[in-house]
CSV table of C-alpha atoms (C1' of nucleotides) in Angstrom, one decimal:
chain,number,residue,atom,x,y,z
A,248,UNK,CA,43.2,54.1,215.2
A,249,UNK,CA,40.3,54.6,217.9
A,250,UNK,CA,40.0,58.2,216.8
A,251,UNK,CA,38.7,60.5,216.3
A,252,UNK,CA,36.1,59.5,214.0
A,253,UNK,CA,32.5,59.6,213.9
A,254,UNK,CA,29.6,59.1,212.1
A,255,UNK,CA,27.1,62.2,213.5
A,256,UNK,CA,24.6,61.2,215.4
A,257,UNK,CA,22.2,60.8,213.1
A,258,UNK,CA,24.1,58.4,210.9
A,259,UNK,CA,25.3,56.2,213.2
A,260,UNK,CA,21.6,55.8,214.9
A,261,UNK,CA,20.5,54.8,211.5
A,262,UNK,CA,23.6,52.7,211.3
A,263,UNK,CA,22.4,50.9,214.6
A,264,UNK,CA,19.3,50.4,214.1
A,265,UNK,CA,20.0,48.3,211.5
A,266,UNK,CA,22.4,46.8,213.1
A,267,UNK,CA,20.1,45.8,215.8
A,268,UNK,CA,17.6,45.0,213.7
A,269,UNK,CA,19.4,42.7,211.5
A,270,UNK,CA,20.9,41.2,215.0
A,271,UNK,CA,17.4,40.6,216.6
A,272,UNK,CA,16.5,39.0,212.9
A,273,UNK,CA,18.6,36.8,212.8
A,274,UNK,CA,17.7,35.1,216.4
A,275,UNK,CA,14.6,35.5,215.4
A,276,UNK,CA,14.9,33.1,211.7
A,277,UNK,CA,17.1,30.3,214.4
A,278,UNK,CA,13.9,30.4,215.7
A,279,UNK,CA,11.4,30.4,211.9
A,280,UNK,CA,10.5,33.0,213.4
A,281,UNK,CA,9.7,36.9,211.1
A,282,UNK,CA,10.9,40.8,213.0
A,283,UNK,CA,6.9,41.1,213.0
A,284,UNK,CA,6.1,37.7,214.6
A,285,UNK,CA,8.2,38.4,217.4
A,286,UNK,CA,8.0,42.3,217.8
A,287,UNK,CA,4.3,40.3,218.4
A,288,UNK,CA,6.0,37.8,221.5
A,289,UNK,CA,7.5,40.7,222.6
A,290,UNK,CA,4.4,42.9,223.0
A,291,UNK,CA,2.7,40.5,224.5
A,292,UNK,CA,4.9,38.5,226.6
A,293,UNK,CA,3.3,41.4,229.4
A,294,UNK,CA,-0.5,42.4,228.1
A,295,UNK,CA,-3.1,40.5,227.1
A,296,UNK,CA,-4.7,42.7,223.9
A,297,UNK,CA,-7.9,43.3,221.9
A,298,UNK,CA,-7.5,43.3,218.1
A,299,UNK,CA,-7.0,46.8,218.0
A,300,UNK,CA,-5.1,47.6,220.9
A,301,UNK,CA,-2.5,45.3,219.5
A,302,UNK,CA,-2.5,47.8,216.4
A,303,UNK,CA,-1.8,50.7,218.0
A,304,UNK,CA,1.3,48.9,219.7
A,305,UNK,CA,1.9,47.5,216.3
A,306,UNK,CA,1.2,50.3,214.4
A,307,UNK,CA,-0.3,48.4,211.7
A,308,UNK,CA,-4.1,47.8,210.8
A,309,UNK,CA,-6.6,46.0,212.2
A,310,UNK,CA,-7.1,43.6,209.0
A,311,UNK,CA,-2.3,43.1,208.3
A,312,UNK,CA,-3.0,42.1,212.7
A,313,UNK,CA,-6.1,39.5,212.0
A,314,UNK,CA,-3.2,37.8,209.3
A,315,UNK,CA,-0.6,38.6,211.7
A,316,UNK,CA,-2.4,36.8,214.2
A,317,UNK,CA,-4.1,34.3,212.1
A,318,UNK,CA,0.1,32.9,211.9
A,319,UNK,CA,1.2,33.2,215.0
A,320,UNK,CA,-1.6,31.1,216.4
A,321,UNK,CA,-1.8,28.4,213.4
A,322,UNK,CA,1.4,27.9,214.4
A,323,UNK,CA,0.5,27.9,218.7
A,324,UNK,CA,2.4,31.0,219.7
A,325,UNK,CA,-0.2,32.8,220.5
A,326,UNK,CA,-4.1,31.8,221.4
A,327,UNK,CA,-7.6,34.7,220.9
A,328,UNK,CA,-9.5,34.9,223.7
A,329,UNK,CA,-12.9,35.8,223.5
A,330,UNK,CA,-13.7,39.6,225.7
A,331,UNK,CA,-16.2,39.7,228.6
A,332,UNK,CA,-16.4,43.2,228.2
A,333,UNK,CA,-17.8,43.3,224.9
A,334,UNK,CA,-19.1,40.8,222.7
A,335,UNK,CA,-17.2,42.4,219.6
A,336,UNK,CA,-13.7,42.1,221.0
A,337,UNK,CA,-11.2,39.6,221.1
A,338,UNK,CA,-8.6,39.4,223.5
A,339,UNK,CA,-5.1,37.9,222.1
A,340,UNK,CA,-2.4,36.3,224.3
A,341,UNK,CA,0.3,34.0,224.6
A,342,UNK,CA,0.6,30.5,225.2
A,343,UNK,CA,3.4,28.9,226.4
A,344,UNK,CA,5.3,27.8,224.0
A,345,UNK,CA,5.3,31.9,222.5
A,346,UNK,CA,6.5,32.6,225.4
A,347,UNK,CA,8.9,30.3,225.5
A,348,UNK,CA,10.4,31.1,222.0
A,349,UNK,CA,9.8,34.4,223.0
A,350,UNK,CA,12.6,33.9,225.5
A,351,UNK,CA,14.6,31.7,223.9
A,352,UNK,CA,15.2,35.4,221.5
A,353,UNK,CA,14.9,37.6,224.0
A,354,UNK,CA,18.3,35.9,224.6
A,355,UNK,CA,20.2,35.3,221.5
A,356,UNK,CA,20.0,38.7,221.0
A,357,UNK,CA,21.2,39.7,224.6
A,358,UNK,CA,24.4,38.0,223.5
A,359,UNK,CA,24.7,40.1,221.4
A,360,UNK,CA,24.8,43.0,222.3
A,361,UNK,CA,26.5,41.7,225.0
A,362,UNK,CA,29.6,41.0,222.2
A,363,UNK,CA,28.7,44.0,220.1
A,364,UNK,CA,28.7,45.9,223.4
A,365,UNK,CA,32.4,45.3,224.9
A,366,UNK,CA,34.7,47.0,223.2
A,367,UNK,CA,32.7,49.4,225.9
A,368,UNK,CA,33.6,49.9,229.3
A,369,UNK,CA,31.2,49.1,231.3
A,370,UNK,CA,30.9,53.1,232.3
A,371,UNK,CA,30.0,53.7,229.3
A,372,UNK,CA,27.6,50.4,228.1
A,373,UNK,CA,25.7,52.4,230.6
A,374,UNK,CA,26.3,55.9,229.6
A,375,UNK,CA,24.7,54.6,226.4
A,376,UNK,CA,21.7,52.5,227.9
A,377,UNK,CA,20.7,55.7,229.7
A,378,UNK,CA,21.2,58.1,226.6
A,379,UNK,CA,19.0,55.4,224.5
A,380,UNK,CA,16.9,55.1,227.1
A,381,UNK,CA,16.3,58.8,227.2
A,382,UNK,CA,16.6,59.4,223.9
A,383,UNK,CA,13.6,56.8,224.2
A,384,UNK,CA,11.6,58.4,226.6
A,385,UNK,CA,11.2,61.5,225.4
A,386,UNK,CA,9.4,60.3,222.0
A,387,UNK,CA,7.3,58.3,223.7
A,388,UNK,CA,6.7,60.6,225.6
A,389,UNK,CA,7.6,64.3,224.4
A,390,UNK,CA,5.6,66.2,226.7
A,391,UNK,CA,8.1,65.4,229.7
A,392,UNK,CA,11.3,67.9,228.4
A,393,UNK,CA,13.9,69.8,230.7
A,394,UNK,CA,10.9,72.0,231.9
A,395,UNK,CA,8.4,70.2,232.3
A,396,UNK,CA,5.0,72.0,230.9
A,397,UNK,CA,1.4,70.5,231.7
B,103,UNK,CA,10.9,62.6,237.5
B,104,UNK,CA,13.3,62.1,234.7
B,105,UNK,CA,15.6,60.3,237.8
B,106,UNK,CA,16.0,56.2,237.7
B,107,UNK,CA,14.8,55.4,234.7
B,108,UNK,CA,16.9,52.8,233.1
B,109,UNK,CA,15.5,50.2,230.0
B,110,UNK,CA,18.9,49.0,230.6
B,111,UNK,CA,21.8,47.7,227.3
B,112,UNK,CA,19.5,45.6,225.6
B,113,UNK,CA,15.9,47.0,225.7
B,114,UNK,CA,16.8,50.5,225.1
B,115,UNK,CA,18.2,49.4,222.6
B,116,UNK,CA,15.9,47.4,220.5
B,117,UNK,CA,13.3,49.8,221.7
B,118,UNK,CA,15.7,52.9,219.9
B,119,UNK,CA,16.1,50.5,216.7
B,120,UNK,CA,12.4,50.2,216.4
B,121,UNK,CA,11.5,53.9,217.5
B,122,UNK,CA,14.3,54.3,214.5
B,123,UNK,CA,13.0,52.1,211.9
B,124,UNK,CA,9.6,53.7,212.4
B,125,UNK,CA,10.9,57.5,212.0
B,126,UNK,CA,12.8,56.3,208.3
B,127,UNK,CA,9.4,54.5,207.4
B,128,UNK,CA,7.8,57.0,208.2
B,129,UNK,CA,9.6,60.3,206.1
B,130,UNK,CA,10.3,57.7,203.2
B,131,UNK,CA,6.0,56.2,203.1
B,132,UNK,CA,6.2,60.7,202.9
B,133,UNK,CA,7.9,59.9,199.8
B,134,UNK,CA,5.8,56.6,198.7
B,135,UNK,CA,8.8,55.0,199.2
B,136,UNK,CA,9.3,51.9,201.5
B,137,UNK,CA,12.1,50.9,203.6
B,138,UNK,CA,14.1,48.4,202.3
B,139,UNK,CA,13.5,50.7,198.6
B,140,UNK,CA,14.7,53.6,201.1
B,141,UNK,CA,17.7,51.2,201.8
B,142,UNK,CA,18.8,51.0,198.3
B,143,UNK,CA,18.4,54.6,197.4
B,144,UNK,CA,21.2,55.1,200.6
B,145,UNK,CA,23.2,51.9,199.2
B,146,UNK,CA,23.3,53.8,195.8
B,147,UNK,CA,24.6,56.8,196.7
B,148,UNK,CA,27.9,56.6,196.8
B,149,UNK,CA,28.1,52.8,195.1
B,150,UNK,CA,27.8,51.5,191.4
B,151,UNK,CA,27.5,48.1,192.6
B,152,UNK,CA,26.4,45.0,189.9
B,153,UNK,CA,23.4,43.2,191.5
B,154,UNK,CA,25.5,41.0,193.4
B,155,UNK,CA,27.8,42.5,195.3
B,156,UNK,CA,24.0,44.7,195.7
B,157,UNK,CA,22.3,41.4,197.1
B,158,UNK,CA,25.4,41.3,199.6
B,159,UNK,CA,25.3,44.8,200.6
B,160,UNK,CA,21.9,44.2,201.1
B,161,UNK,CA,21.9,40.6,203.2
B,162,UNK,CA,19.4,39.9,200.3
B,163,UNK,CA,19.5,36.3,198.0
B,164,UNK,CA,20.2,38.2,193.9
B,165,UNK,CA,16.3,37.0,193.4
B,166,UNK,CA,15.1,39.4,195.4
B,167,UNK,CA,17.5,42.7,194.8
B,168,UNK,CA,16.0,41.5,190.6
B,169,UNK,CA,12.4,42.4,191.6
B,170,UNK,CA,13.6,45.7,194.0
B,171,UNK,CA,15.7,47.4,191.9
B,172,UNK,CA,12.8,46.4,188.8
B,173,UNK,CA,10.3,48.0,190.9
B,174,UNK,CA,12.6,51.2,191.4
B,175,UNK,CA,13.6,51.6,187.9
B,176,UNK,CA,9.5,51.3,187.0
B,177,UNK,CA,10.0,54.1,189.1
B,178,UNK,CA,12.8,56.2,187.3
B,179,UNK,CA,14.1,56.2,191.3
B,180,UNK,CA,17.9,53.6,189.7
B,181,UNK,CA,19.2,52.9,185.7
B,182,UNK,CA,21.1,49.6,184.4
B,183,UNK,CA,23.5,49.9,183.4
B,184,UNK,CA,25.6,47.1,181.5
B,185,UNK,CA,29.4,46.0,183.2
B,186,UNK,CA,31.5,46.5,180.5
B,187,UNK,CA,34.5,43.8,181.8
B,188,UNK,CA,31.8,41.2,182.4
B,189,UNK,CA,28.9,40.7,180.0
B,190,UNK,CA,27.5,38.7,182.3
B,191,UNK,CA,27.0,41.5,185.3
B,192,UNK,CA,25.2,45.1,185.7
B,193,UNK,CA,25.2,47.9,187.0
B,194,UNK,CA,22.6,49.6,189.3
B,195,UNK,CA,23.0,53.4,189.6
B,196,UNK,CA,21.0,55.8,190.6
B,197,UNK,CA,18.8,58.0,189.3
B,198,UNK,CA,19.2,62.1,189.6
B,199,UNK,CA,15.6,61.8,191.1
B,200,UNK,CA,16.6,58.7,192.7
B,201,UNK,CA,18.8,60.7,194.4
B,202,UNK,CA,16.6,64.0,194.5
B,203,UNK,CA,13.7,61.4,196.9
B,204,UNK,CA,16.5,59.9,197.9
B,205,UNK,CA,18.1,62.5,200.5
B,206,UNK,CA,14.3,64.2,201.1
B,207,UNK,CA,13.9,61.5,203.4
B,208,UNK,CA,17.7,62.1,204.2
B,209,UNK,CA,16.3,65.2,205.4
B,210,UNK,CA,13.3,64.2,206.7
B,211,UNK,CA,14.8,61.5,208.4
B,212,UNK,CA,17.7,64.2,210.3
B,213,UNK,CA,14.7,66.4,211.7
B,214,UNK,CA,13.1,63.6,213.6
B,215,UNK,CA,16.4,62.5,215.4
B,216,UNK,CA,17.5,66.6,216.1
B,217,UNK,CA,14.6,66.8,217.8
B,218,UNK,CA,14.1,64.0,219.2
B,219,UNK,CA,17.4,64.5,220.7
B,220,UNK,CA,17.0,67.7,221.7
B,221,UNK,CA,16.6,67.4,224.9
B,222,UNK,CA,20.1,65.9,225.3
B,223,UNK,CA,23.0,68.6,225.3
B,224,UNK,CA,25.6,68.9,223.5
B,225,UNK,CA,27.3,67.0,224.8
B,226,UNK,CA,25.1,64.2,225.8
B,227,UNK,CA,24.1,64.2,221.7
B,228,UNK,CA,27.9,64.2,221.1
B,229,UNK,CA,28.3,60.9,223.9
B,230,UNK,CA,25.8,58.6,222.2
B,231,UNK,CA,27.2,59.9,218.5
B,232,UNK,CA,30.0,58.4,219.4
B,233,UNK,CA,29.3,55.3,221.5
B,234,UNK,CA,26.5,54.5,218.9
B,235,UNK,CA,29.8,54.5,216.0
B,236,UNK,CA,31.6,53.2,218.0
B,237,UNK,CA,29.2,49.7,219.3
B,238,UNK,CA,28.4,50.7,214.6
B,239,UNK,CA,32.4,50.7,214.3
B,240,UNK,CA,33.5,47.4,216.3
B,241,UNK,CA,30.0,45.2,215.2
B,242,UNK,CA,31.8,45.7,211.4
B,243,UNK,CA,35.2,45.3,212.0
B,244,UNK,CA,35.1,42.7,215.1
B,245,UNK,CA,38.4,42.6,214.9
B,246,UNK,CA,39.7,46.3,216.1
B,247,UNK,CA,39.7,45.9,219.6
B,248,UNK,CA,41.1,47.5,222.7
B,249,UNK,CA,44.1,45.4,222.5
B,250,UNK,CA,44.9,44.5,218.7
B,251,UNK,CA,45.4,40.6,218.3
B,252,UNK,CA,45.7,39.1,215.0
C,14,DT,C1',-24.8,54.8,214.3
C,15,DA,C1',-20.0,54.0,215.7
C,16,DT,C1',-17.6,50.5,216.5
C,17,DT,C1',-14.8,45.8,216.4
C,18,DG,C1',-13.1,42.3,213.9
C,19,DT,C1',-12.8,40.0,209.3
C,20,DT,C1',-12.5,38.9,204.5
C,21,DA,C1',-11.6,39.8,199.6
C,22,DT,C1',-8.1,42.1,196.9
C,23,DA,C1',-4.0,43.5,195.6
C,24,DC,C1',0.3,44.9,195.8
C,25,DT,C1',5.6,44.4,198.3
C,26,DC,C1',9.4,41.5,199.0
C,27,DT,C1',11.5,37.6,200.5
C,28,DA,C1',13.4,33.6,199.2
C,29,DT,C1',13.7,28.3,196.4
C,30,DA,C1',14.8,25.9,192.7
C,31,DA,C1',15.9,26.3,187.9
C,32,DC,C1',17.1,28.2,183.9
C,33,DT,C1',20.2,31.3,180.1
C,34,DA,C1',23.8,34.5,178.5
C,35,DT,C1',28.4,34.8,179.8
C,36,DA,C1',33.9,33.7,181.9
D,49,DT,C1',32.9,23.7,185.4
D,50,DA,C1',31.3,27.6,187.4
D,51,DT,C1',29.2,32.5,188.1
D,52,DA,C1',25.4,36.4,186.9
D,53,DG,C1',21.6,37.7,186.6
D,54,DT,C1',16.2,36.6,185.3
D,55,DT,C1',11.9,34.1,185.5
D,56,DA,C1',8.4,31.1,187.5
D,57,DT,C1',6.6,30.6,192.1
D,58,DA,C1',5.2,30.0,197.1
D,59,DG,C1',4.4,32.7,201.5
D,60,DA,C1',5.0,36.4,204.6
D,61,DG,C1',3.5,41.2,205.7
D,62,DT,C1',0.8,45.3,204.6
D,63,DA,C1',-3.2,48.6,203.4
D,64,DT,C1',-8.3,49.6,201.7
D,65,DA,C1',-12.9,48.7,200.9
D,66,DA,C1',-16.5,45.5,202.2
D,67,DC,C1',-18.6,43.4,205.5
D,68,DA,C1',-21.2,40.8,209.9
D,69,DA,C1',-22.2,41.8,214.6
D,70,DT,C1',-22.2,44.1,218.4
D,71,DA,C1',-22.1,48.7,220.7
DNA sequence: TATTGTTATACTCTATAACTATA
DNA sequence: TATAGTTATAGAGTATAACAATA
């Protein structure tokens, strides 16, 4: 029954991504947050970027980030603080509440991942984790391929 | 250098999903389409659902689907046709142009997947494809686990 | 002059509630 | 009465262009 069906790498990755995003969105909605607000919390977990840097991290225009941070700030999830190096810039940081809610969503998501991968053996889960990591890494650093050209 | 870094299954899947969606969105934008419009084309590739069924397939409210199909129809990507079984219902189908554009996006995405997985060996790519497929399948049919409980 | 961030504007996407037409 | 779909409305999210303040 669990025989030879394979969606192929393209459809498998596409469908896996929709499934993953759906799970993330579900837990975000449980905290009354959108996916992008949740991504904001995730990105700020270990950073205090400027608006500009935030725009690059999220792949959005700076004007979009203004609105995003506006809404997050209005809900007490993040805080704007003036930069001391550059009086034009502001830094964005997580509030205690934002960090707590972000963790809650991450925990819920983790439980889902565990549940959805429980049909895999420990070795297979490790394999999937390793392969996914390598794809992510090779995307982030396209130069770090098999040979190590400059 | 490509030693023992592993993001762990949770972060690896989350980041892989963002990466995948980003690639999809990029090719969609290349055809001046949003991700959800592209999903619409994908869902209609081998179906002619009613608005109701479409809402379920996309996980949206029926009123959201009205607008979605409105915009797609205005751009000549899809077509509404009255259902003969039920005069309240309409069926949505792909136009030739919609099918062509959907295929173009799928092709571009496929090229990206190939490129981003080219650091993997053929065997590893197959492994990733198989594991991702199993996760997707086990999500779609939660009952089809190792043992086969009713 | 160039950069950082915001504002103004317009469009897409989404849900809720109320509505029309058919079953 | 119940279901299929649309409309009205409100709000989030996004980009482009123009702007203010600072570098």
